[in-house]
Amino acid sequence: MKRFCLELWAGLLKLYSMKHEIYEKLYAEFKDALAGVSSIEGSPIQSLSETLALCRKFLAQLREMMTSVPFEDSLAEIHFFKSVKPKFYAEKIYAFECYGLAMNKPVGTGEMIRVFLEDELRQVHRFFKQYAFLYQYYRAGEAGLDSQYFLRGADLPLPLVPEIPDPNPDFSTAMDYLFAKFIAYEMLQQEILRRIGVLDGKVAPSLTKEAGLKWTGKIVNLGELIYGLYYTGQFNHGNAQLSEIVALFERMCEVKIRDVHHTFGEIRERKVSSPSKFIDSMSAAIRDRVDEDLRYKPG
């Protein structure tokens, strides 16, 4: 009986890992498609239209994946609505917010634009304060209320229920939209700060753009690399701040890491396979190349 339970548990872990990899692959495709839209010069309305079309397409694929294979248990369902769906939906919210920035930006001096951006930043901060308890729950990676927040059909006291734009009970929970909005507003916060940095002349040109290079890997892999450099003290004799390293890689790679703490949460969820899966794969690739070079090859 004990052996059967162990085999069943191992099978569930394998299934969970496979589904997680499928979701991550779809998200990587989604981000690549969005990068293609953002690189095209066009009007804000054209950019928004193309982005929303991609959001509809990939959210439909995500929903189809979810419904085609039922969740094996409540933990898998919680993971989907807490960590998977929100980051897809966040791109839709972020697209609307960027459109608002573009359309509402005043035509005038740099100081006028700065005042506008700082006011937008204050609105983001007000939103985080409005949902202070839930935002802290999101940032800290808490799990105590997950069964109420991220299981479909769970009852939640009315004062705690935020706006829910997706009324479909099969594809929404009490809090997945709010978590998506947290992700989107953190992205928006970084974008506003970047624009203020451009006005101040503090944002350096992208090195990868000049070299014709572009980061096309998963963002979580880049986050893993950043954490590896941070925890091994590779910058400033170990005195560099994590945020400084993140900002450096965002400039070099022309990517938005969104929220590095959220990225570390995704790394923690890799415990089924390995928290350092990307670095492990790099290590294996280097070893294979060294072995190949050292292998005796007759002339």
PDB file of C-alpha atoms in Angstrom:
ATOM      1  CA  MET A   1       0.000   0.000   0.000  1.00  0.00           C
ATOM      2  CA  LYS A   2       2.817   2.358   0.890  1.00  0.00           C
ATOM      3  CA  ARG A   3       4.548   1.631  -2.405  1.00  0.00           C
ATOM      4  CA  PHE A   4       1.324   2.267  -4.318  1.00  0.00           C
ATOM      5  CA  CYS A   5       0.881   5.646  -2.600  1.00  0.00           C
ATOM      6  CA  LEU A   6       4.466   6.626  -3.403  1.00  0.00           C
ATOM      7  CA  GLU A   7       4.014   5.647  -7.056  1.00  0.00           C
ATOM      8  CA  LEU A   8       0.732   7.575  -7.216  1.00  0.00           C
ATOM      9  CA  TRP A   9       2.373  10.655  -5.690  1.00  0.00           C
ATOM     10  CA  ALA A  10       5.302  10.387  -8.104  1.00  0.00           C
ATOM     11  CA  GLY A  11       2.862  10.149 -11.001  1.00  0.00           C
ATOM     12  CA  LEU A  12       0.990  13.241  -9.847  1.00  0.00           C
ATOM     13  CA  LEU A  13       4.251  15.169  -9.513  1.00  0.00           C
ATOM     14  CA  LYS A  14       5.252  14.173 -13.023  1.00  0.00           C
ATOM     15  CA  LEU A  15       1.863  15.216 -14.416  1.00  0.00           C
ATOM     16  CA  TYR A  16       2.002  18.524 -12.532  1.00  0.00           C
ATOM     17  CA  SER A  17       5.504  19.214 -13.883  1.00  0.00           C
ATOM     18  CA  MET A  18       4.437  18.433 -17.450  1.00  0.00           C
ATOM     19  CA  LYS A  19       1.415  20.756 -17.290  1.00  0.00           C
ATOM     20  CA  HIS A  20       3.542  23.502 -15.742  1.00  0.00           C
ATOM     21  CA  GLU A  21       6.037  23.188 -18.594  1.00  0.00           C
ATOM     22  CA  ILE A  22       3.214  23.402 -21.164  1.00  0.00           C
ATOM     23  CA  TYR A  23       1.872  26.584 -19.571  1.00  0.00           C
ATOM     24  CA  GLU A  24       5.373  28.098 -19.436  1.00  0.00           C
ATOM     25  CA  LYS A  25       5.974  27.264 -23.097  1.00  0.00           C
ATOM     26  CA  LEU A  26       2.706  28.938 -24.082  1.00  0.00           C
ATOM     27  CA  TYR A  27       3.584  32.019 -22.027  1.00  0.00           C
ATOM     28  CA  ALA A  28       7.013  32.234 -23.691  1.00  0.00           C
ATOM     29  CA  GLU A  29       5.290  32.149 -27.105  1.00  0.00           C
ATOM     30  CA  PHE A  30       2.892  34.842 -25.898  1.00  0.00           C
ATOM     31  CA  LYS A  31       5.729  37.133 -24.783  1.00  0.00           C
ATOM     32  CA  ASP A  32       7.567  36.638 -28.079  1.00  0.00           C
ATOM     33  CA  ALA A  33       4.426  37.579 -30.009  1.00  0.00           C
ATOM     34  CA  LEU A  34       3.931  40.674 -27.830  1.00  0.00           C
ATOM     35  CA  ALA A  35       7.552  41.692 -28.389  1.00  0.00           C
ATOM     36  CA  GLY A  36       6.869  41.586 -32.115  1.00  0.00           C
ATOM     37  CA  VAL A  37       3.999  44.048 -31.696  1.00  0.00           C
ATOM     38  CA  SER A  38       5.939  46.423 -29.441  1.00  0.00           C
ATOM     39  CA  SER A  39       8.823  46.578 -31.921  1.00  0.00           C
ATOM     40  CA  ILE A  40       6.562  47.844 -34.725  1.00  0.00           C
ATOM     41  CA  GLU A  41       6.304  51.611 -35.008  1.00  0.00           C
ATOM     42  CA  GLY A  42       2.666  52.594 -35.216  1.00  0.00           C
ATOM     43  CA  SER A  43      -0.147  54.510 -33.595  1.00  0.00           C
ATOM     44  CA  PRO A  44      -1.155  53.682 -29.978  1.00  0.00           C
ATOM     45  CA  ILE A  45      -4.568  52.473 -31.157  1.00  0.00           C
ATOM     46  CA  GLN A  46      -2.953  50.120 -33.694  1.00  0.00           C
ATOM     47  CA  SER A  47      -0.572  48.763 -31.064  1.00  0.00           C
ATOM     48  CA  LEU A  48      -3.441  48.263 -28.599  1.00  0.00           C
ATOM     49  CA  SER A  49      -5.586  46.543 -31.226  1.00  0.00           C
ATOM     50  CA  GLU A  50      -2.840  44.076 -32.156  1.00  0.00           C
ATOM     51  CA  THR A  51      -1.956  43.424 -28.518  1.00  0.00           C
ATOM     52  CA  LEU A  52      -5.579  42.740 -27.553  1.00  0.00           C
ATOM     53  CA  ALA A  53      -5.925  40.354 -30.493  1.00  0.00           C
ATOM     54  CA  LEU A  54      -2.933  38.400 -29.173  1.00  0.00           C
ATOM     55  CA  CYS A  55      -4.351  38.457 -25.638  1.00  0.00           C
ATOM     56  CA  ARG A  56      -7.637  36.992 -26.846  1.00  0.00           C
ATOM     57  CA  LYS A  57      -5.834  34.332 -28.845  1.00  0.00           C
ATOM     58  CA  PHE A  58      -3.515  33.147 -26.073  1.00  0.00           C
ATOM     59  CA  LEU A  59      -6.101  33.373 -23.300  1.00  0.00           C
ATOM     60  CA  ALA A  60      -8.379  31.189 -25.423  1.00  0.00           C
ATOM     61  CA  GLN A  61      -5.549  28.671 -25.851  1.00  0.00           C
ATOM     62  CA  LEU A  62      -4.850  28.759 -22.123  1.00  0.00           C
ATOM     63  CA  ARG A  63      -8.501  28.130 -21.338  1.00  0.00           C
ATOM     64  CA  GLU A  64      -8.629  25.261 -23.821  1.00  0.00           C
ATOM     65  CA  MET A  65      -5.567  23.684 -22.188  1.00  0.00           C
ATOM     66  CA  MET A  66      -7.137  24.035 -18.773  1.00  0.00           C
ATOM     67  CA  THR A  67     -10.474  22.488 -19.742  1.00  0.00           C
ATOM     68  CA  SER A  68      -9.020  19.666 -21.857  1.00  0.00           C
ATOM     69  CA  VAL A  69      -7.265  18.066 -18.872  1.00  0.00           C
ATOM     70  CA  PRO A  70      -9.013  18.433 -15.477  1.00  0.00           C
ATOM     71  CA  PHE A  71      -6.968  19.532 -12.478  1.00  0.00           C
ATOM     72  CA  GLU A  72      -5.573  16.541 -10.597  1.00  0.00           C
ATOM     73  CA  ASP A  73      -6.186  18.192  -7.233  1.00  0.00           C
ATOM     74  CA  SER A  74      -7.004  21.504  -5.555  1.00  0.00           C
ATOM     75  CA  LEU A  75      -3.311  22.477  -5.358  1.00  0.00           C
ATOM     76  CA  ALA A  76      -3.030  22.319  -9.140  1.00  0.00           C
ATOM     77  CA  GLU A  77      -6.153  24.456  -9.505  1.00  0.00           C
ATOM     78  CA  ILE A  78      -4.814  27.015  -7.011  1.00  0.00           C
ATOM     79  CA  HIS A  79      -1.487  27.156  -8.831  1.00  0.00           C
ATOM     80  CA  PHE A  80      -3.223  27.786 -12.164  1.00  0.00           C
ATOM     81  CA  PHE A  81      -5.415  30.643 -10.955  1.00  0.00           C
ATOM     82  CA  LYS A  82      -2.767  32.140  -8.687  1.00  0.00           C
ATOM     83  CA  SER A  83       0.379  31.935 -10.818  1.00  0.00           C
ATOM     84  CA  VAL A  84      -0.500  30.980 -14.406  1.00  0.00           C
ATOM     85  CA  LYS A  85      -3.640  32.795 -15.575  1.00  0.00           C
ATOM     86  CA  PRO A  86      -2.841  36.145 -13.867  1.00  0.00           C
ATOM     87  CA  LYS A  87       0.386  36.713 -15.788  1.00  0.00           C
ATOM     88  CA  PHE A  88      -1.444  36.105 -19.085  1.00  0.00           C
ATOM     89  CA  TYR A  89      -4.302  38.449 -18.168  1.00  0.00           C
ATOM     90  CA  ALA A  90      -1.863  41.044 -16.810  1.00  0.00           C
ATOM     91  CA  GLU A  91      -0.641  41.703 -20.360  1.00  0.00           C
ATOM     92  CA  LYS A  92      -4.149  42.773 -21.362  1.00  0.00           C
ATOM     93  CA  ILE A  93      -4.447  45.175 -18.431  1.00  0.00           C
ATOM     94  CA  TYR A  94      -0.933  46.516 -19.051  1.00  0.00           C
ATOM     95  CA  ALA A  95      -1.735  47.155 -22.722  1.00  0.00           C
ATOM     96  CA  PHE A  96      -4.708  49.343 -21.771  1.00  0.00           C
ATOM     97  CA  GLU A  97      -2.618  51.251 -19.225  1.00  0.00           C
ATOM     98  CA  CYS A  98       0.187  51.931 -21.739  1.00  0.00           C
ATOM     99  CA  TYR A  99      -2.411  53.097 -24.242  1.00  0.00           C
ATOM    100  CA  GLY A 100      -3.689  55.502 -21.587  1.00  0.00           C
ATOM    101  CA  LEU A 101      -0.167  56.827 -21.005  1.00  0.00           C
ATOM    102  CA  ALA A 102       0.329  57.425 -24.700  1.00  0.00           C
ATOM    103  CA  MET A 103      -3.034  59.097 -25.295  1.00  0.00           C
ATOM    104  CA  ASN A 104      -3.059  61.269 -22.164  1.00  0.00           C
ATOM    105  CA  LYS A 105       0.553  62.460 -22.290  1.00  0.00           C
ATOM    106  CA  PRO A 106       0.515  66.242 -22.624  1.00  0.00           C
ATOM    107  CA  VAL A 107       2.047  68.022 -25.583  1.00  0.00           C
ATOM    108  CA  GLY A 108       4.461  70.477 -24.028  1.00  0.00           C
ATOM    109  CA  THR A 109       7.704  70.825 -22.131  1.00  0.00           C
ATOM    110  CA  GLY A 110       9.658  68.078 -20.426  1.00  0.00           C
ATOM    111  CA  GLU A 111       8.534  69.440 -17.071  1.00  0.00           C
ATOM    112  CA  MET A 112       4.878  69.113 -18.089  1.00  0.00           C
ATOM    113  CA  ILE A 113       5.473  65.498 -19.104  1.00  0.00           C
ATOM    114  CA  ARG A 114       7.301  64.841 -15.812  1.00  0.00           C
ATOM    115  CA  VAL A 115       4.338  66.205 -13.791  1.00  0.00           C
ATOM    116  CA  PHE A 116       1.995  63.952 -15.781  1.00  0.00           C
ATOM    117  CA  LEU A 117       4.146  60.852 -15.223  1.00  0.00           C
ATOM    118  CA  GLU A 118       4.566  61.544 -11.509  1.00  0.00           C
ATOM    119  CA  ASP A 119       0.801  61.889 -11.154  1.00  0.00           C
ATOM    120  CA  GLU A 120       0.336  58.549 -12.930  1.00  0.00           C
ATOM    121  CA  LEU A 121       2.865  57.016 -10.545  1.00  0.00           C
ATOM    122  CA  ARG A 122       0.913  58.329  -7.561  1.00  0.00           C
ATOM    123  CA  GLN A 123      -2.233  56.690  -8.935  1.00  0.00           C
ATOM    124  CA  VAL A 124      -0.405  53.355  -9.086  1.00  0.00           C
ATOM    125  CA  HIS A 125       0.684  53.771  -5.467  1.00  0.00           C
ATOM    126  CA  ARG A 126      -2.874  54.633  -4.457  1.00  0.00           C
ATOM    127  CA  PHE A 127      -4.086  51.406  -6.048  1.00  0.00           C
ATOM    128  CA  PHE A 128      -1.559  49.364  -4.057  1.00  0.00           C
ATOM    129  CA  LYS A 129      -2.659  51.126  -0.858  1.00  0.00           C
ATOM    130  CA  GLN A 130      -6.322  50.518  -1.659  1.00  0.00           C
ATOM    131  CA  TYR A 131      -5.658  46.777  -1.598  1.00  0.00           C
ATOM    132  CA  ALA A 132      -2.853  46.891   0.960  1.00  0.00           C
ATOM    133  CA  PHE A 133      -3.631  43.566   2.675  1.00  0.00           C
ATOM    134  CA  LEU A 134      -4.098  41.643  -0.574  1.00  0.00           C
ATOM    135  CA  TYR A 135      -1.079  43.274  -2.188  1.00  0.00           C
ATOM    136  CA  GLN A 136       1.077  42.246   0.776  1.00  0.00           C
ATOM    137  CA  TYR A 137      -0.372  38.733   0.462  1.00  0.00           C
ATOM    138  CA  TYR A 138       0.684  38.730  -3.196  1.00  0.00           C
ATOM    139  CA  ARG A 139       4.162  40.188  -2.597  1.00  0.00           C
ATOM    140  CA  ALA A 140       4.986  37.909   0.324  1.00  0.00           C
ATOM    141  CA  GLY A 141       3.868  34.758  -1.499  1.00  0.00           C
ATOM    142  CA  GLU A 142       1.403  33.882   1.280  1.00  0.00           C
ATOM    143  CA  ALA A 143      -0.757  30.779   0.895  1.00  0.00           C
ATOM    144  CA  GLY A 144      -3.010  30.614   3.965  1.00  0.00           C
ATOM    145  CA  LEU A 145      -6.132  31.879   2.159  1.00  0.00           C
ATOM    146  CA  ASP A 146      -5.469  30.324  -1.244  1.00  0.00           C
ATOM    147  CA  SER A 147      -8.382  27.892  -0.943  1.00  0.00           C
ATOM    148  CA  GLN A 148     -10.771  30.866  -0.690  1.00  0.00           C
ATOM    149  CA  TYR A 149      -9.004  33.069  -3.221  1.00  0.00           C
ATOM    150  CA  PHE A 150      -8.101  30.656  -6.030  1.00  0.00           C
ATOM    151  CA  LEU A 151     -10.612  27.805  -6.071  1.00  0.00           C
ATOM    152  CA  ARG A 152     -13.623  28.178  -8.333  1.00  0.00           C
ATOM    153  CA  GLY A 153     -16.891  28.512  -6.487  1.00  0.00           C
ATOM    154  CA  ALA A 154     -15.267  29.326  -3.143  1.00  0.00           C
ATOM    155  CA  ASP A 155     -17.250  31.665  -0.926  1.00  0.00           C
ATOM    156  CA  LEU A 156     -15.613  34.922   0.077  1.00  0.00           C
ATOM    157  CA  PRO A 157     -17.017  37.696   2.297  1.00  0.00           C
ATOM    158  CA  LEU A 158     -18.416  40.448   0.065  1.00  0.00           C
ATOM    159  CA  PRO A 159     -16.197  43.251   1.432  1.00  0.00           C
ATOM    160  CA  LEU A 160     -13.135  41.292   0.273  1.00  0.00           C
ATOM    161  CA  VAL A 161     -14.363  40.597  -3.256  1.00  0.00           C
ATOM    162  CA  PRO A 162     -12.737  43.003  -5.769  1.00  0.00           C
ATOM    163  CA  GLU A 163     -14.009  43.756  -9.248  1.00  0.00           C
ATOM    164  CA  ILE A 164     -14.286  40.596 -11.367  1.00  0.00           C
ATOM    165  CA  PRO A 165     -14.524  41.420 -15.098  1.00  0.00           C
ATOM    166  CA  ASP A 166     -14.616  37.744 -16.152  1.00  0.00           C
ATOM    167  CA  PRO A 167     -18.013  36.413 -15.052  1.00  0.00           C
ATOM    168  CA  ASN A 168     -17.345  32.900 -16.369  1.00  0.00           C
ATOM    169  CA  PRO A 169     -17.234  30.705 -13.237  1.00  0.00           C
ATOM    170  CA  ASP A 170     -15.276  27.985 -15.049  1.00  0.00           C
ATOM    171  CA  PHE A 171     -12.364  30.305 -15.842  1.00  0.00           C
ATOM    172  CA  SER A 172     -12.228  32.717 -12.915  1.00  0.00           C
ATOM    173  CA  THR A 173     -11.889  32.843  -9.155  1.00  0.00           C
ATOM    174  CA  ALA A 174     -12.317  35.525  -6.527  1.00  0.00           C
ATOM    175  CA  MET A 175      -8.775  36.888  -6.778  1.00  0.00           C
ATOM    176  CA  ASP A 176      -7.089  35.856 -10.028  1.00  0.00           C
ATOM    177  CA  TYR A 177      -8.034  39.145 -11.721  1.00  0.00           C
ATOM    178  CA  LEU A 178      -6.728  41.241  -8.827  1.00  0.00           C
ATOM    179  CA  PHE A 179      -3.420  39.335  -8.897  1.00  0.00           C
ATOM    180  CA  ALA A 180      -3.248  40.007 -12.642  1.00  0.00           C
ATOM    181  CA  LYS A 181      -3.791  43.683 -11.910  1.00  0.00           C
ATOM    182  CA  PHE A 182      -0.986  43.647  -9.318  1.00  0.00           C
ATOM    183  CA  ILE A 183       1.363  42.211 -11.950  1.00  0.00           C
ATOM    184  CA  ALA A 184       0.214  44.723 -14.574  1.00  0.00           C
ATOM    185  CA  TYR A 185       0.539  47.710 -12.247  1.00  0.00           C
ATOM    186  CA  GLU A 186       4.032  46.681 -11.195  1.00  0.00           C
ATOM    187  CA  MET A 187       4.946  46.548 -14.877  1.00  0.00           C
ATOM    188  CA  LEU A 188       3.309  49.948 -15.327  1.00  0.00           C
ATOM    189  CA  GLN A 189       5.228  51.337 -12.361  1.00  0.00           C
ATOM    190  CA  GLN A 190       8.528  50.241 -13.915  1.00  0.00           C
ATOM    191  CA  GLU A 191       7.541  51.712 -17.285  1.00  0.00           C
ATOM    192  CA  ILE A 192       6.669  55.075 -15.737  1.00  0.00           C
ATOM    193  CA  LEU A 193       9.957  55.129 -13.822  1.00  0.00           C
ATOM    194  CA  ARG A 194      11.786  54.277 -17.059  1.00  0.00           C
ATOM    195  CA  ARG A 195      10.145  57.204 -18.838  1.00  0.00           C
ATOM    196  CA  ILE A 196      11.050  59.548 -15.998  1.00  0.00           C
ATOM    197  CA  GLY A 197      14.612  58.231 -16.231  1.00  0.00           C
ATOM    198  CA  VAL A 198      14.657  59.048 -19.948  1.00  0.00           C
ATOM    199  CA  LEU A 199      13.608  62.617 -19.155  1.00  0.00           C
ATOM    200  CA  ASP A 200      16.407  62.862 -16.586  1.00  0.00           C
ATOM    201  CA  GLY A 201      18.957  61.362 -18.967  1.00  0.00           C
ATOM    202  CA  LYS A 202      19.641  58.550 -16.482  1.00  0.00           C
ATOM    203  CA  VAL A 203      18.498  55.675 -18.680  1.00  0.00           C
ATOM    204  CA  ALA A 204      21.403  54.467 -20.806  1.00  0.00           C
ATOM    205  CA  PRO A 205      20.823  53.237 -24.370  1.00  0.00           C
ATOM    206  CA  SER A 206      20.276  49.536 -24.721  1.00  0.00           C
ATOM    207  CA  LEU A 207      23.502  47.659 -25.431  1.00  0.00           C
ATOM    208  CA  THR A 208      21.677  44.750 -27.058  1.00  0.00           C
ATOM    209  CA  LYS A 209      19.832  47.038 -29.458  1.00  0.00           C
ATOM    210  CA  GLU A 210      23.085  48.480 -30.769  1.00  0.00           C
ATOM    211  CA  ALA A 211      24.524  44.984 -31.172  1.00  0.00           C
ATOM    212  CA  GLY A 212      21.378  43.609 -32.810  1.00  0.00           C
ATOM    213  CA  LEU A 213      20.814  41.167 -29.954  1.00  0.00           C
ATOM    214  CA  LYS A 214      17.560  40.362 -28.189  1.00  0.00           C
ATOM    215  CA  TRP A 215      16.785  38.182 -25.174  1.00  0.00           C
ATOM    216  CA  THR A 216      14.415  35.499 -26.493  1.00  0.00           C
ATOM    217  CA  GLY A 217      14.597  33.091 -23.567  1.00  0.00           C
ATOM    218  CA  LYS A 218      12.118  32.840 -20.725  1.00  0.00           C
ATOM    219  CA  ILE A 219      12.043  35.741 -18.283  1.00  0.00           C
ATOM    220  CA  VAL A 220      12.167  33.303 -15.363  1.00  0.00           C
ATOM    221  CA  ASN A 221      15.514  32.019 -16.731  1.00  0.00           C
ATOM    222  CA  LEU A 222      16.901  35.549 -16.762  1.00  0.00           C
ATOM    223  CA  GLY A 223      15.612  35.996 -13.208  1.00  0.00           C
ATOM    224  CA  GLU A 224      17.384  32.799 -12.168  1.00  0.00           C
ATOM    225  CA  LEU A 225      20.634  34.117 -13.665  1.00  0.00           C
ATOM    226  CA  ILE A 226      20.211  37.441 -11.834  1.00  0.00           C
ATOM    227  CA  TYR A 227      19.605  35.731  -8.492  1.00  0.00           C
ATOM    228  CA  GLY A 228      22.640  33.512  -9.068  1.00  0.00           C
ATOM    229  CA  LEU A 229      24.852  36.559  -9.646  1.00  0.00           C
ATOM    230  CA  TYR A 230      23.312  38.378  -6.670  1.00  0.00           C
ATOM    231  CA  TYR A 231      23.616  35.575  -4.131  1.00  0.00           C
ATOM    232  CA  THR A 232      27.207  34.790  -5.170  1.00  0.00           C
ATOM    233  CA  GLY A 233      28.208  38.466  -4.866  1.00  0.00           C
ATOM    234  CA  GLN A 234      29.536  39.010  -8.381  1.00  0.00           C
ATOM    235  CA  PHE A 235      28.923  42.795  -8.473  1.00  0.00           C
ATOM    236  CA  ASN A 236      30.652  45.425  -6.304  1.00  0.00           C
ATOM    237  CA  HIS A 237      32.244  42.762  -4.090  1.00  0.00           C
ATOM    238  CA  GLY A 238      28.792  41.540  -3.094  1.00  0.00           C
ATOM    239  CA  ASN A 239      27.510  44.982  -2.131  1.00  0.00           C
ATOM    240  CA  ALA A 240      25.291  45.632  -5.175  1.00  0.00           C
ATOM    241  CA  GLN A 241      21.548  45.754  -4.573  1.00  0.00           C
ATOM    242  CA  LEU A 242      19.289  43.244  -6.286  1.00  0.00           C
ATOM    243  CA  SER A 243      17.283  46.097  -7.851  1.00  0.00           C
ATOM    244  CA  GLU A 244      20.478  47.525  -9.386  1.00  0.00           C
ATOM    245  CA  ILE A 245      21.324  44.206 -11.048  1.00  0.00           C
ATOM    246  CA  VAL A 246      17.751  43.883 -12.309  1.00  0.00           C
ATOM    247  CA  ALA A 247      17.876  47.391 -13.803  1.00  0.00           C
ATOM    248  CA  LEU A 248      21.187  46.580 -15.525  1.00  0.00           C
ATOM    249  CA  PHE A 249      19.808  43.447 -17.187  1.00  0.00           C
ATOM    250  CA  GLU A 250      16.591  45.205 -18.184  1.00  0.00           C
ATOM    251  CA  ARG A 251      18.640  47.851 -20.007  1.00  0.00           C
ATOM    252  CA  MET A 252      21.010  45.353 -21.596  1.00  0.00           C
ATOM    253  CA  CYS A 253      18.370  42.851 -22.667  1.00  0.00           C
ATOM    254  CA  GLU A 254      15.496  45.237 -23.409  1.00  0.00           C
ATOM    255  CA  VAL A 255      13.064  43.255 -21.293  1.00  0.00           C
ATOM    256  CA  LYS A 256      10.719  44.000 -18.434  1.00  0.00           C
ATOM    257  CA  ILE A 257      11.335  41.622 -15.550  1.00  0.00           C
ATOM    258  CA  ARG A 258       8.047  42.843 -14.039  1.00  0.00           C
ATOM    259  CA  ASP A 259       8.791  42.035 -10.419  1.00  0.00           C
ATOM    260  CA  VAL A 260      11.884  40.087  -9.495  1.00  0.00           C
ATOM    261  CA  HIS A 261      10.275  38.854  -6.267  1.00  0.00           C
ATOM    262  CA  HIS A 262       7.404  37.377  -8.289  1.00  0.00           C
ATOM    263  CA  THR A 263       9.991  35.801 -10.594  1.00  0.00           C
ATOM    264  CA  PHE A 264      11.667  34.195  -7.574  1.00  0.00           C
ATOM    265  CA  GLY A 265       8.258  32.775  -6.661  1.00  0.00           C
ATOM    266  CA  GLU A 266       8.210  31.047 -10.057  1.00  0.00           C
ATOM    267  CA  ILE A 267      11.715  29.715  -9.367  1.00  0.00           C
ATOM    268  CA  ARG A 268      10.519  28.299  -6.018  1.00  0.00           C
ATOM    269  CA  GLU A 269       7.699  26.509  -7.810  1.00  0.00           C
ATOM    270  CA  ARG A 270      10.308  24.615  -9.843  1.00  0.00           C
ATOM    271  CA  LYS A 271      11.107  22.475  -6.778  1.00  0.00           C
ATOM    272  CA  VAL A 272       9.380  19.565  -8.560  1.00  0.00           C
ATOM    273  CA  SER A 273      12.320  19.512 -10.991  1.00  0.00           C
ATOM    274  CA  SER A 274      15.062  21.903  -9.829  1.00  0.00           C
ATOM    275  CA  PRO A 275      15.006  25.518  -8.594  1.00  0.00           C
ATOM    276  CA  SER A 276      18.131  26.162 -10.683  1.00  0.00           C
ATOM    277  CA  LYS A 277      16.958  24.328 -13.800  1.00  0.00           C
ATOM    278  CA  PHE A 278      18.267  26.943 -16.224  1.00  0.00           C
ATOM    279  CA  ILE A 279      21.710  27.216 -14.588  1.00  0.00           C
ATOM    280  CA  ASP A 280      21.867  23.412 -14.402  1.00  0.00           C
ATOM    281  CA  SER A 281      21.204  23.220 -18.147  1.00  0.00           C
ATOM    282  CA  MET A 282      23.961  25.801 -18.827  1.00  0.00           C
ATOM    283  CA  SER A 283      26.358  23.810 -16.665  1.00  0.00           C
ATOM    284  CA  ALA A 284      25.519  20.610 -18.535  1.00  0.00           C
ATOM    285  CA  ALA A 285      25.959  22.339 -21.917  1.00  0.00           C
ATOM    286  CA  ILE A 286      29.422  23.653 -20.921  1.00  0.00           C
ATOM    287  CA  ARG A 287      30.491  20.237 -19.593  1.00  0.00           C
ATOM    288  CA  ASP A 288      29.341  18.567 -22.814  1.00  0.00           C
ATOM    289  CA  ARG A 289      31.343  21.048 -24.903  1.00  0.00           C
ATOM    290  CA  VAL A 290      34.474  20.606 -22.756  1.00  0.00           C
ATOM    291  CA  ASP A 291      34.139  16.821 -22.974  1.00  0.00           C
ATOM    292  CA  GLU A 292      33.748  17.102 -26.726  1.00  0.00           C
ATOM    293  CA  ASP A 293      36.889  19.241 -27.038  1.00  0.00           C
ATOM    294  CA  LEU A 294      38.923  16.918 -24.839  1.00  0.00           C
ATOM    295  CA  ARG A 295      37.718  13.725 -26.489  1.00  0.00           C
ATOM    296  CA  TYR A 296      40.490  12.080 -28.502  1.00  0.00           C
ATOM    297  CA  LYS A 297      39.918  12.397 -32.240  1.00  0.00           C
ATOM    298  CA  PRO A 298      42.347  10.530 -34.507  1.00  0.00           C
ATOM    299  CA  GLY A 299      43.729  12.600 -37.344  1.00  0.00           C
TER     300      GLY A 299
END
